[in-house]
Tab-separated table of C-alpha atoms in Angstrom:
chain	number	residue	atom	x	y	z
A	275	MET	CA	0.026	0.199	0.079
A	276	GLU	CA	1.104	3.355	-0.666
A	277	THR	CA	1.074	6.047	1.962
A	278	SER	CA	2.424	9.222	0.204
A	279	LEU	CA	2.983	10.902	-3.079
A	280	ASP	CA	6.305	9.281	-3.507
A	281	LYS	CA	8.244	9.582	-6.620
A	282	ASN	CA	6.992	6.007	-7.787
A	283	ALA	CA	3.512	7.246	-7.660
A	284	LEU	CA	3.346	11.014	-8.808
A	285	ALA	CA	6.967	11.715	-9.681
A	286	GLY	CA	6.278	11.636	-13.487
A	287	VAL	CA	8.115	9.412	-16.111
A	288	SER	CA	10.724	6.969	-14.847
A	289	SER	CA	14.117	8.205	-16.289
A	290	SER	CA	14.780	4.276	-17.222
A	291	PRO	CA	14.417	3.660	-20.935
A	292	ALA	CA	13.456	0.185	-20.076
A	293	ALA	CA	10.418	1.106	-17.999
A	294	PRO	CA	7.377	-1.475	-18.888
A	295	PRO	CA	4.396	0.139	-20.442
A	296	LEU	CA	1.510	0.602	-18.152
A	297	ALA	CA	-0.861	-1.956	-19.853
A	298	ALA	CA	1.771	-4.635	-18.796
A	299	MET	CA	2.399	-3.474	-15.283
A	300	PRO	CA	0.373	-5.346	-12.427
A	301	GLN	CA	-2.655	-3.339	-11.242
A	302	HIS	CA	-2.701	-2.352	-7.645
A	303	THR	CA	-4.769	0.538	-5.817
A	304	VAL	CA	-2.452	3.532	-5.642
A	305	TYR	CA	-3.909	5.180	-2.269
A	306	SER	CA	-1.526	8.019	-2.344
A	307	VAL	CA	-3.150	9.154	-5.400
A	308	LEU	CA	-6.699	8.359	-4.165
A	309	GLY	CA	-5.832	10.377	-1.198
A	310	ALA	CA	-4.710	13.113	-3.182
A	311	ILE	CA	-7.556	13.464	-5.529
A	312	SER	CA	-10.155	13.276	-2.689
A	313	PHE	CA	-8.297	16.085	-0.885
A	314	SER	CA	-8.587	18.164	-3.567
A	315	HIS	CA	-12.223	17.239	-4.239
A	316	LEU	CA	-12.592	18.544	-0.512
A	317	ILE	CA	-11.079	21.780	-1.608
A	318	ASN	CA	-13.139	22.067	-4.882
A	319	ASP	CA	-16.353	21.411	-3.092
A	320	MET	CA	-15.529	23.596	-0.154
A	321	ILE	CA	-15.110	26.672	-2.688
A	322	GLN	CA	-18.367	25.679	-4.610
A	323	SER	CA	-20.365	25.578	-1.248
A	324	LEU	CA	-18.608	28.554	0.157
A	325	VAL	CA	-19.747	30.754	-2.922
A	326	LEU	CA	-23.382	29.792	-2.040
A	327	ALA	CA	-22.907	30.480	1.591
A	328	ILE	CA	-21.954	34.094	1.131
A	329	TYR	CA	-25.115	35.040	-0.936
A	330	PRO	CA	-26.562	37.067	2.027
A	331	MET	CA	-23.408	39.167	2.331
A	332	LEU	CA	-23.462	39.668	-1.601
A	333	LYS	CA	-27.190	40.737	-1.482
A	334	ALA	CA	-26.341	43.260	1.049
A	335	ASN	CA	-23.276	44.815	-0.647
A	336	PHE	CA	-24.628	45.155	-3.914
A	337	SER	CA	-28.304	45.632	-3.000
A	338	LEU	CA	-29.215	42.717	-5.079
A	339	SER	CA	-32.822	41.316	-5.476
A	340	PHE	CA	-33.718	37.722	-5.006
A	341	GLY	CA	-34.099	37.544	-8.907
A	342	GLN	CA	-30.250	38.442	-9.274
A	343	ILE	CA	-29.209	36.029	-6.797
A	344	GLY	CA	-31.170	33.514	-8.728
A	345	LEU	CA	-29.037	34.559	-11.826
A	346	ILE	CA	-25.798	34.145	-9.984
A	347	THR	CA	-27.052	30.661	-9.086
A	348	LEU	CA	-28.254	30.115	-12.704
A	349	THR	CA	-24.751	31.147	-14.290
A	350	TYR	CA	-22.834	29.087	-12.024
A	351	GLN	CA	-25.004	25.942	-12.621
A	352	ILE	CA	-24.961	26.351	-16.255
A	353	THR	CA	-21.217	26.238	-16.244
A	354	ALA	CA	-20.753	23.838	-13.360
A	355	SER	CA	-23.302	21.477	-14.726
A	356	LEU	CA	-23.957	21.575	-18.572
A	357	LEU	CA	-20.231	21.825	-19.462
A	358	GLN	CA	-19.433	18.519	-17.487
A	359	PRO	CA	-20.174	15.760	-19.809
A	360	LEU	CA	-18.989	17.908	-23.032
A	361	ILE	CA	-15.342	18.263	-21.173
A	362	GLY	CA	-15.363	14.706	-19.999
A	363	SER	CA	-16.373	13.309	-23.811
A	364	TYR	CA	-13.690	15.360	-25.324
A	365	THR	CA	-11.046	14.074	-22.823
A	366	ASP	CA	-12.189	10.721	-23.301
A	367	LYS	CA	-10.868	11.127	-26.868
A	368	HIS	CA	-8.048	13.645	-26.155
A	369	PRO	CA	-6.549	12.858	-22.535
A	370	LYS	CA	-5.328	16.210	-21.014
A	371	PRO	CA	-3.328	15.106	-17.835
A	372	TYR	CA	-2.864	18.740	-16.750
A	373	SER	CA	-6.409	19.714	-17.313
A	374	LEU	CA	-7.060	19.408	-13.424
A	375	PRO	CA	-4.738	22.146	-12.171
A	376	ILE	CA	-5.932	24.419	-15.109
A	377	GLY	CA	-9.387	23.944	-14.248
A	378	MET	CA	-8.471	24.797	-10.517
A	379	GLY	CA	-6.901	27.755	-12.112
A	380	PHE	CA	-10.326	28.836	-13.314
A	381	THR	CA	-11.640	28.503	-9.736
A	382	LEU	CA	-8.591	30.569	-8.281
A	383	ALA	CA	-9.470	33.268	-10.842
A	384	GLY	CA	-13.155	33.288	-10.132
A	385	LEU	CA	-12.304	33.663	-6.269
A	386	LEU	CA	-9.790	36.552	-6.846
A	387	LEU	CA	-12.336	38.397	-9.186
A	388	MET	CA	-15.167	37.898	-6.832
A	389	SER	CA	-13.116	39.471	-3.877
A	390	VAL	CA	-12.898	42.775	-5.962
A	391	ALA	CA	-15.868	42.691	-8.109
A	392	PRO	CA	-17.281	46.279	-8.215
A	393	ASN	CA	-20.772	45.385	-9.621
A	394	PHE	CA	-23.241	42.606	-10.359
A	395	GLY	CA	-21.900	42.059	-13.827
A	396	ILE	CA	-18.362	41.000	-12.583
A	397	LEU	CA	-20.165	38.844	-9.821
A	398	LEU	CA	-21.603	36.847	-12.789
A	399	VAL	CA	-18.505	36.553	-14.649
A	400	ALA	CA	-16.874	35.375	-11.450
A	401	ALA	CA	-19.482	32.937	-10.690
A	402	ALA	CA	-19.113	31.543	-14.346
A	403	LEU	CA	-15.239	31.054	-13.737
A	404	VAL	CA	-15.775	28.990	-10.545
A	405	GLY	CA	-18.421	26.983	-12.042
A	406	CYS	CA	-15.841	26.293	-15.288
A	407	GLY	CA	-13.357	25.115	-12.550
A	408	SER	CA	-15.745	22.635	-11.368
A	409	SER	CA	-16.816	21.323	-14.620
A	410	VAL	CA	-13.323	20.578	-15.513
A	411	PHE	CA	-12.595	18.900	-11.984
A	412	HIS	CA	-15.299	16.317	-11.780
A	413	PRO	CA	-14.930	14.354	-14.935
A	414	GLU	CA	-11.272	14.426	-15.059
A	415	SER	CA	-10.665	13.453	-11.236
A	416	SER	CA	-13.296	10.789	-11.446
A	417	ARG	CA	-11.210	9.392	-14.396
A	418	VAL	CA	-7.961	9.702	-12.201
A	419	ALA	CA	-9.992	7.727	-9.420
A	420	ARG	CA	-10.739	4.946	-11.636
A	421	MET	CA	-7.116	4.899	-12.938
A	422	ALA	CA	-5.691	4.674	-9.400
A	423	SER	CA	-8.393	2.062	-8.221
A	424	GLY	CA	-6.323	-1.045	-9.057
A	425	GLY	CA	-9.877	-2.657	-10.042
A	426	GLN	CA	-11.612	-1.557	-7.028
A	427	HIS	CA	-13.578	1.031	-8.893
A	428	GLY	CA	-16.564	1.423	-6.188
A	429	LEU	CA	-13.800	1.898	-3.494
A	430	ALA	CA	-12.065	4.464	-5.332
A	431	GLN	CA	-15.050	6.407	-6.268
A	432	SER	CA	-16.184	6.285	-2.819
A	433	LEU	CA	-12.893	7.663	-1.285
A	434	PHE	CA	-13.070	10.571	-4.122
A	435	GLN	CA	-16.526	11.231	-3.315
A	436	VAL	CA	-16.258	11.387	0.440
A	437	GLY	CA	-13.751	14.241	-0.046
A	438	GLY	CA	-16.550	16.264	-1.936
A	439	ASN	CA	-18.993	15.515	1.130
A	440	ALA	CA	-16.613	16.725	3.574
A	441	GLY	CA	-15.718	20.039	1.457
A	442	SER	CA	-19.333	20.683	0.951
A	443	SER	CA	-19.810	20.665	4.706
A	444	LEU	CA	-16.797	22.843	5.426
A	445	GLY	CA	-17.830	25.573	3.032
A	446	PRO	CA	-20.586	27.375	4.987
A	447	LEU	CA	-18.422	27.001	8.326
A	448	LEU	CA	-15.384	28.719	6.405
A	449	ALA	CA	-17.914	31.309	5.197
A	450	ALA	CA	-19.364	32.014	9.020
A	451	LEU	CA	-15.666	32.216	10.341
A	452	ILE	CA	-13.815	33.943	7.786
A	453	ILE	CA	-15.803	35.517	4.957
A	454	ILE	CA	-18.928	37.097	6.772
A	455	PRO	CA	-16.909	38.879	9.585
A	456	HIS	CA	-14.256	40.519	7.149
A	457	GLY	CA	-16.177	41.400	4.259
A	458	GLN	CA	-15.824	40.753	0.473
A	459	ARG	CA	-12.269	41.078	0.304
A	460	SER	CA	-11.445	38.413	2.606
A	461	ILE	CA	-12.790	36.096	-0.304
A	462	ALA	CA	-9.247	36.192	-1.592
A	463	TRP	CA	-7.841	34.536	1.602
A	464	VAL	CA	-9.775	31.234	0.334
A	465	SER	CA	-7.331	31.430	-2.761
A	466	SER	CA	-4.740	30.029	-0.974
A	467	ALA	CA	-6.686	26.838	-0.493
A	468	ALA	CA	-6.940	26.830	-4.360
A	469	LEU	CA	-3.287	27.205	-4.783
A	470	VAL	CA	-2.538	24.364	-2.387
A	471	ALA	CA	-5.078	22.256	-4.732
A	472	ILE	CA	-3.083	23.375	-7.786
A	473	VAL	CA	-0.128	22.291	-6.494
A	474	VAL	CA	-1.326	18.819	-5.630
A	475	LEU	CA	-3.264	18.360	-8.967
A	476	THR	CA	-0.137	19.203	-10.647
A	477	GLN	CA	1.605	16.107	-9.049
A	478	ILE	CA	-1.450	14.092	-10.062
A	479	GLY	CA	-1.168	15.464	-13.451
A	480	ARG	CA	2.319	13.968	-13.710
A	481	TRP	CA	1.065	10.575	-12.321
A	482	TYR	CA	-1.879	10.867	-14.877
A	483	LYS	CA	0.744	11.575	-17.943
A	484	ARG	CA	2.929	8.470	-16.772
A	485	HIS	CA	-0.182	6.154	-17.122
A	486	PRO	CA	-2.086	6.986	-20.257
A	487	ALA	CA	-2.536	3.312	-21.313
A	488	THR	CA	-5.273	2.617	-18.899
A	489	LYS	CA	-7.566	3.841	-21.551
A	490	LYS	CA	-6.808	0.814	-23.700
A	491	ALA	CA	-6.683	-1.573	-20.648
A	492	ARG	CA	-10.161	-0.230	-19.533
A	493	ALA	CA	-11.726	-0.932	-22.976
A	494	ALA	CA	-10.159	-4.317	-22.971
A	495	HIS	CA	-11.534	-5.323	-19.653
A	496	ALA	CA	-15.072	-3.639	-19.685
A	497	GLY	CA	-16.528	-4.604	-23.059
A	498	HIS	CA	-20.142	-5.712	-23.135
A	499	ALA	CA	-20.782	-6.403	-26.540
A	500	SER	CA	-23.731	-8.673	-25.843
A	501	LEU	CA	-25.766	-5.720	-24.738
A	502	SER	CA	-27.789	-4.088	-27.574
A	503	ARG	CA	-27.740	-0.318	-28.174
A	504	ASN	CA	-31.403	-0.239	-26.952
A	505	GLN	CA	-30.627	-2.241	-23.731
A	506	VAL	CA	-27.785	0.361	-23.081
A	507	ARG	CA	-30.250	3.398	-23.665
A	508	LEU	CA	-33.002	1.768	-21.555
A	509	ALA	CA	-30.343	1.256	-18.780
A	510	MET	CA	-29.006	4.741	-19.047
A	511	GLY	CA	-32.535	6.115	-18.732
A	512	VAL	CA	-33.001	3.907	-15.660
A	513	LEU	CA	-30.075	5.221	-13.964
A	514	VAL	CA	-30.861	9.146	-14.709
A	515	LEU	CA	-34.253	8.417	-13.008
A	516	LEU	CA	-32.408	6.756	-10.129
A	517	VAL	CA	-30.387	9.676	-9.771
A	518	PHE	CA	-33.197	12.196	-9.769
A	519	SER	CA	-35.026	10.286	-7.142
A	520	LYS	CA	-31.936	10.342	-5.082
A	521	TYR	CA	-30.995	14.107	-5.358
A	522	PHE	CA	-34.605	15.375	-5.210
A	523	TYR	CA	-35.166	13.801	-1.882
A	524	LEU	CA	-31.643	14.908	-0.865
A	525	ALA	CA	-32.571	18.348	-1.818
A	526	SER	CA	-35.363	18.220	0.595
A	527	ILE	CA	-33.171	17.347	3.371
A	528	ASN	CA	-30.168	19.710	2.856
A	529	SER	CA	-32.334	22.713	1.791
A	530	TYR	CA	-35.213	22.549	4.167
A	531	PHE	CA	-34.534	20.136	7.199
A	532	THR	CA	-33.765	22.598	9.642
A	533	PHE	CA	-37.319	24.369	8.607
A	534	TYR	CA	-38.875	21.288	9.036
A	535	LEU	CA	-37.521	20.412	12.718
A	536	ILE	CA	-38.166	24.052	13.651
A	537	ASP	CA	-41.754	23.897	12.228
A	538	LYS	CA	-42.896	20.309	13.624
A	539	PHE	CA	-41.019	20.206	17.009
A	540	HIS	CA	-40.219	23.749	17.622
A	541	LEU	CA	-36.488	23.228	17.861
A	542	PRO	CA	-34.210	26.300	18.328
A	543	VAL	CA	-32.037	26.988	15.136
A	544	GLN	CA	-28.749	25.657	16.739
A	545	ALA	CA	-30.452	22.333	17.680
A	546	ALA	CA	-31.888	21.991	14.239
A	547	GLN	CA	-28.453	22.499	12.633
A	548	VAL	CA	-27.071	19.832	14.826
A	549	HIS	CA	-29.688	17.309	13.495
A	550	LEU	CA	-28.749	18.365	9.737
A	551	PHE	CA	-24.722	17.658	10.779
A	552	ILE	CA	-25.689	14.433	12.019
A	553	PHE	CA	-27.553	13.778	8.707
A	554	LEU	CA	-24.451	14.918	6.740
A	555	ALA	CA	-22.181	12.669	8.706
A	556	ALA	CA	-24.441	9.529	7.797
A	557	VAL	CA	-24.181	10.525	4.138
A	558	ALA	CA	-20.329	10.774	4.358
A	559	ALA	CA	-20.382	7.108	6.000
A	560	GLY	CA	-22.686	5.901	3.360
A	561	THR	CA	-20.601	7.248	0.703
A	562	ILE	CA	-17.554	5.539	1.826
A	563	ILE	CA	-19.708	2.237	2.559
A	564	GLY	CA	-21.315	2.020	-0.972
A	565	GLY	CA	-18.517	1.640	-3.160
A	566	PRO	CA	-16.564	-1.300	-1.257
A	567	ILE	CA	-19.594	-3.246	-1.023
A	568	GLY	CA	-20.517	-2.920	-4.608
A	569	ASP	CA	-17.138	-4.311	-5.554
A	570	ARG	CA	-17.819	-7.342	-3.350
A	571	ILE	CA	-21.508	-8.292	-3.826
A	572	GLY	CA	-22.184	-6.252	-7.410
A	573	ARG	CA	-23.235	-2.886	-7.867
A	574	LYS	CA	-26.865	-3.802	-9.086
A	575	TYR	CA	-27.540	-5.122	-5.448
A	576	VAL	CA	-26.307	-1.959	-3.883
A	577	ILE	CA	-28.628	0.159	-6.255
A	578	TRP	CA	-31.467	-1.988	-5.287
A	579	VAL	CA	-31.094	-1.539	-1.709
A	580	SER	CA	-29.797	1.939	-1.601
A	581	ILE	CA	-32.999	3.441	-3.614
A	582	LEU	CA	-35.904	1.237	-3.191
A	583	GLY	CA	-34.751	-0.306	0.225
A	584	VAL	CA	-34.647	3.279	1.867
A	585	ALA	CA	-38.425	3.952	0.721
A	586	PRO	CA	-40.063	2.466	4.034
A	587	PHE	CA	-37.953	4.696	6.190
A	588	THR	CA	-38.598	7.791	3.852
A	589	MET	CA	-42.242	7.137	3.992
A	590	LEU	CA	-42.186	6.782	7.875
A	591	LEU	CA	-40.324	9.921	8.410
A	592	PRO	CA	-43.209	12.477	8.303
A	593	TYR	CA	-44.977	10.718	11.014
A	594	ALA	CA	-42.413	9.994	13.381
A	595	ASN	CA	-41.462	11.846	16.685
A	596	LEU	CA	-38.256	13.844	17.309
A	597	PHE	CA	-36.449	10.637	18.498
A	598	TRP	CA	-37.527	8.497	15.631
A	599	THR	CA	-36.772	11.376	13.166
A	600	SER	CA	-33.347	11.618	14.338
A	601	MET	CA	-32.941	7.862	13.962
A	602	LEU	CA	-34.567	7.550	10.617
A	603	THR	CA	-32.511	10.311	9.150
A	604	VAL	CA	-29.526	8.365	9.836
A	605	VAL	CA	-30.490	5.361	8.344
A	606	ILE	CA	-31.731	7.296	5.224
A	607	GLY	CA	-28.378	9.323	4.725
A	608	VAL	CA	-26.382	6.006	4.999
A	609	VAL	CA	-28.350	3.906	2.826
A	610	LEU	CA	-29.399	6.626	0.195
A	611	ALA	CA	-25.813	7.930	-0.133
A	612	SER	CA	-24.304	4.595	-0.958
A	613	ALA	CA	-26.121	4.842	-4.170
A	614	PHE	CA	-24.017	7.142	-6.331
A	615	SER	CA	-20.927	5.184	-6.335
A	616	ALA	CA	-22.507	2.137	-7.635
A	617	ILE	CA	-24.655	4.045	-10.050
A	618	LEU	CA	-21.559	5.863	-11.568
A	619	VAL	CA	-19.336	2.803	-11.744
A	620	TYR	CA	-22.357	0.632	-12.982
A	621	ALA	CA	-22.798	3.327	-15.981
A	622	GLN	CA	-18.932	3.666	-16.793
A	623	GLU	CA	-18.943	-0.340	-17.342
A	624	LEU	CA	-22.143	0.055	-19.138
A	625	ILE	CA	-20.389	2.084	-21.862
A	626	PRO	CA	-16.662	1.257	-21.874
A	627	GLY	CA	-14.254	3.962	-22.881
A	628	LYS	CA	-16.252	6.822	-21.888
A	629	VAL	CA	-15.104	7.395	-18.163
A	630	GLY	CA	-14.964	11.122	-18.523
A	631	MET	CA	-18.393	11.758	-20.317
A	632	ILE	CA	-20.170	9.438	-18.036
A	633	ALA	CA	-18.729	11.040	-14.942
A	634	GLY	CA	-19.614	14.659	-16.375
A	635	LEU	CA	-22.967	13.548	-17.255
A	636	PHE	CA	-23.853	12.209	-13.852
A	637	PHE	CA	-21.865	14.739	-11.678
A	638	GLY	CA	-23.343	17.573	-13.741
A	639	PHE	CA	-26.975	16.079	-13.662
A	640	ALA	CA	-26.701	15.329	-9.962
A	641	PHE	CA	-25.637	18.698	-9.158
A	642	GLY	CA	-28.243	20.476	-11.564
A	643	LEU	CA	-30.782	18.346	-9.799
A	644	GLY	CA	-30.029	19.648	-6.262
A	645	GLY	CA	-30.615	23.346	-7.454
A	646	ILE	CA	-33.762	22.649	-9.218
A	647	GLY	CA	-35.017	20.300	-6.455
A	648	ALA	CA	-34.381	23.219	-3.932
A	649	ALA	CA	-36.224	25.696	-6.174
A	650	VAL	CA	-39.132	23.325	-6.864
A	651	LEU	CA	-39.568	22.203	-3.369
A	652	GLY	CA	-39.261	25.705	-1.914
A	653	GLN	CA	-42.377	26.800	-4.273
A	654	LEU	CA	-44.309	23.665	-3.138
A	655	ALA	CA	-43.645	24.739	0.628
A	656	ASP	CA	-44.775	28.110	-0.041
A	657	ALA	CA	-48.056	26.951	-1.723
A	658	THR	CA	-48.664	24.092	0.900
A	659	SER	CA	-46.543	23.236	4.069
A	660	ILE	CA	-43.070	22.029	4.773
A	661	GLY	CA	-44.623	18.813	6.282
A	662	TYR	CA	-46.309	18.485	3.085
A	663	VAL	CA	-43.025	18.473	1.057
A	664	TYR	CA	-41.622	15.579	3.206
A	665	LYS	CA	-44.822	13.526	2.486
A	666	VAL	CA	-44.517	14.058	-1.304
A	667	CYS	CA	-40.724	13.476	-1.019
A	668	SER	CA	-41.216	10.267	0.729
A	669	PHE	CA	-42.668	8.459	-2.303
A	670	LEU	CA	-39.576	9.249	-4.635
A	671	PRO	CA	-37.361	6.214	-3.607
A	672	LEU	CA	-40.190	4.270	-4.921
A	673	ILE	CA	-38.689	4.973	-8.423
A	674	GLY	CA	-36.104	2.367	-7.327
A	675	ILE	CA	-38.366	-0.253	-8.358
A	676	LEU	CA	-36.875	0.555	-11.982
A	677	THR	CA	-33.720	-1.183	-11.073
A	678	VAL	CA	-35.465	-4.340	-12.387
A	679	PHE	CA	-34.935	-3.178	-15.874
A	680	LEU	CA	-31.012	-2.914	-15.387
A	681	PRO	CA	-29.162	-5.682	-17.077
A	682	ASP	CA	-26.680	-7.857	-15.235
A	683	VAL	CA	-23.457	-6.110	-16.424
A	684	GLU	CA	-21.186	-7.550	-13.719
A	685	GLY	CA	-22.727	-11.212	-14.849
A	686	ARG	CA	-22.216	-10.670	-18.242
A	687	ARG	CA	-18.653	-9.499	-17.861
A	688	ALA	CA	-17.853	-12.602	-15.834
A	689	LYS	CA	-19.255	-14.725	-18.555
A	690	ALA	CA	-17.135	-12.855	-21.449
């Protein structure tokens, strides 16, 4: 097991002219690279959530309307979501080992511009730059995680994604401790984190450049010629619907759980936030668990349990007392969060040779759904009640029954 970014892992091309090609090298899990890419994911998603957390400050500083705040979000989401599959598709055909530090450079530029932005128009440009950085990072870093997995694709994706989960939870905390007390200019201080990430990602880029032949190795080991084009299309459609059910339900918790607890149980804000933190910790645990279990028992089984299996708990939640609400959200967080690694790796094996495009498609789709879900559910809560939102969302996991239409990809591969 590798424990540091030593020269064998990240130092680049060996000086020995007799170094064997990657395809001939024995596969092993490069934990140093997985740790580095997970750390970079933490910084990337910390910055993304930080931008959302400073909206109240920007609204006050620039006298923005809620419509203008929404336009900032739209600009950010368009660049962060819609560009991801396009970038992933391009880099599948034309690998760019140093695209990761370049992408983080866009994020750095966006932060610095946001710290000195004199008007709303410049804020939009800054938000677009931060979104572009995220759109480059996710498909390419997911590819690196798969390259470093040594065949443990679920484990690698789980380790990668848990870094993002941790970063998302740190962003609002960073905003509260640093940005809000010190004002807009202090956004530039966060750029030091982006600089650290650029250094780490440059080292990863050297390792990536040293191991370009994994594309051919991946195509050779993941072929599923027995599946027809219509079967692949059906399976991808089912996966998209499963991601929809997962992220729309998560949007109801992430955005409105504190309001739900305050409204139903009359909790103070601080106590409600503790319950939300417990849920986020459960999500992080589920993210780590789902990938390795999928490697062992098969990803389709994990998808079954994590989407459809969580339905009884979500349907009980709107009728539970405070104690059982807390218990149920822990179970829901762990079980539901285990799905994404399994879905992503399943899709990558369904369409071999398109690792970047698939990662970009699903990360972008998931990110976009989170924003859309929050907006739609907010409108529903205004029109009805926050309790009604949770009753409606409790049925979303039943979409998991569509898993029955997924072909047994791993079984087919074993027979090939």
